[in-house]
GROMACS .gro file of C-alpha atoms in nm:
model
  102
    1MET     CA    1   0.000   0.000   0.000
    2LEU     CA    2   0.279   0.246   0.081
    3GLU     CA    3   0.424   0.170  -0.260
    4GLU     CA    4   0.097   0.285  -0.419
    5ILE     CA    5   0.118   0.612  -0.228
    6THR     CA    6   0.471   0.683  -0.344
    7LYS     CA    7   0.388   0.583  -0.703
    8ASN     CA    8   0.139   0.870  -0.734
    9ASN     CA    9   0.386   1.133  -0.851
   10VAL     CA   10   0.108   1.390  -0.880
   11LEU     CA   11  -0.056   1.392  -0.537
   12ASN     CA   12   0.240   1.280  -0.327
   13SER     CA   13   0.356   1.643  -0.326
   14PRO     CA   14   0.216   1.832  -0.025
   15ALA     CA   15   0.149   2.143  -0.233
   16ARG     CA   16  -0.033   1.957  -0.511
   17LEU     CA   17  -0.234   1.753  -0.263
   18SER     CA   18  -0.330   2.079  -0.085
   19ILE     CA   19  -0.441   2.231  -0.416
   20ALA     CA   20  -0.657   1.928  -0.493
   21LEU     CA   21  -0.801   1.923  -0.140
   22TYR     CA   22  -0.889   2.293  -0.164
   23LEU     CA   23  -1.052   2.251  -0.504
   24LEU     CA   24  -1.245   1.932  -0.429
   25PRO     CA   25  -1.538   2.089  -0.238
   26ARG     CA   26  -1.526   2.419  -0.431
   27ARG     CA   27  -1.474   2.287  -0.788
   28ARG     CA   28  -1.353   2.627  -0.922
   29VAL     CA   29  -1.154   2.910  -0.764
   30SER     CA   30  -0.949   3.206  -0.878
   31PHE     CA   31  -0.572   3.188  -0.884
   32ALA     CA   32  -0.557   3.468  -0.626
   33GLU     CA   33  -0.793   3.287  -0.387
   34LEU     CA   34  -0.596   2.965  -0.415
   35GLN     CA   35  -0.266   3.144  -0.366
   36LYS     CA   36  -0.393   3.321  -0.056
   37ALA     CA   37  -0.551   3.007   0.092
   38LEU     CA   38  -0.235   2.798   0.049
   39ASN     CA   39   0.016   3.077   0.114
   40LEU     CA   40   0.226   2.986  -0.191
   41THR     CA   41   0.424   3.225  -0.408
   42PRO     CA   42   0.272   3.287  -0.751
   43GLY     CA   43   0.561   3.107  -0.922
   44ASN     CA   44   0.543   2.806  -0.692
   45LEU     CA   45   0.166   2.777  -0.731
   46GLU     CA   46   0.191   2.813  -1.108
   47SER     CA   47   0.453   2.538  -1.125
   48HIS     CA   48   0.236   2.295  -0.929
   49LEU     CA   49  -0.074   2.388  -1.130
   50LYS     CA   50   0.108   2.320  -1.457
   51LYS     CA   51   0.191   1.968  -1.337
   52LEU     CA   52  -0.169   1.910  -1.229
   53GLU     CA   53  -0.294   2.043  -1.563
   54ARG     CA   54  -0.053   1.825  -1.766
   55GLU     CA   55  -0.180   1.519  -1.576
   56GLY     CA   56  -0.544   1.617  -1.635
   57TYR     CA   57  -0.630   1.691  -1.270
   58VAL     CA   58  -0.718   2.059  -1.321
   59ARG     CA   59  -0.820   2.295  -1.597
   60ILE     CA   60  -0.678   2.648  -1.599
   61PHE     CA   61  -0.862   2.917  -1.791
   62LYS     CA   62  -0.908   3.291  -1.815
   63GLY     CA   63  -1.238   3.445  -1.723
   64PHE     CA   64  -1.393   3.776  -1.626
   65ALA     CA   65  -1.527   3.847  -1.279
   66ASP     CA   66  -1.525   4.227  -1.237
   67ARG     CA   67  -1.186   4.211  -1.415
   68PRO     CA   68  -0.985   3.950  -1.606
   69ARG     CA   69  -0.882   3.662  -1.380
   70THR     CA   70  -0.727   3.318  -1.399
   71PHE     CA   71  -0.946   3.036  -1.271
   72ILE     CA   72  -0.857   2.682  -1.172
   73GLU     CA   73  -1.115   2.405  -1.187
   74ILE     CA   74  -1.072   2.047  -1.072
   75THR     CA   75  -1.160   1.797  -1.345
   76ASP     CA   76  -1.365   1.481  -1.298
   77LYS     CA   77  -1.040   1.285  -1.324
   78GLY     CA   78  -0.879   1.511  -1.064
   79ALA     CA   79  -1.170   1.462  -0.823
   80ARG     CA   80  -1.169   1.082  -0.872
   81GLU     CA   81  -0.793   1.054  -0.831
   82THR     CA   82  -0.790   1.278  -0.523
   83ILE     CA   83  -1.065   1.077  -0.354
   84ALA     CA   84  -0.887   0.750  -0.440
   85PHE     CA   85  -0.560   0.888  -0.299
   86LEU     CA   86  -0.736   0.999   0.021
   87ARG     CA   87  -0.888   0.653   0.062
   88LEU     CA   88  -0.544   0.501   0.020
   89LEU     CA   89  -0.399   0.736   0.282
   90LYS     CA   90  -0.686   0.661   0.520
   91LYS     CA   91  -0.631   0.288   0.482
   92ALA     CA   92  -0.259   0.330   0.555
   93ILE     CA   93  -0.331   0.549   0.857
   94ASP     CA   94  -0.590   0.305   0.991
   95GLU     CA   95  -0.345   0.016   0.960
   96VAL     CA   96  -0.068   0.206   1.137
   97LEU     CA   97  -0.297   0.318   1.417
   98GLN     CA   98  -0.439  -0.032   1.458
   99ASP     CA   99  -0.086  -0.174   1.487
  100ARG     CA  100  -0.004   0.087   1.753
  101THR     CA  101  -0.304   0.000   1.968
  102GLU     CA  102  -0.255  -0.375   1.967
   0.00000   0.00000   0.00000
């Protein structure tokens, strides 16, 4: 199971996992909102978003909301993969905690 966690080269990064976790319940946010929520530099956030976009986890697009803005939206694939990764983490955590209490 731990091997499966490390094999996910998209979500095994704390920053990319945080991005996915922030997007999951919201579906779509502005770049500025995401940057502020995660306290990442614009360059760092952009780098992680490019990786997520290349892998099909997010869609990045320009829109207009009182002024031109960049929006990030989690894709169906991104939502499925994030949920699957969280289930995998939960299973690993449960096993470790069970071993500690026995």
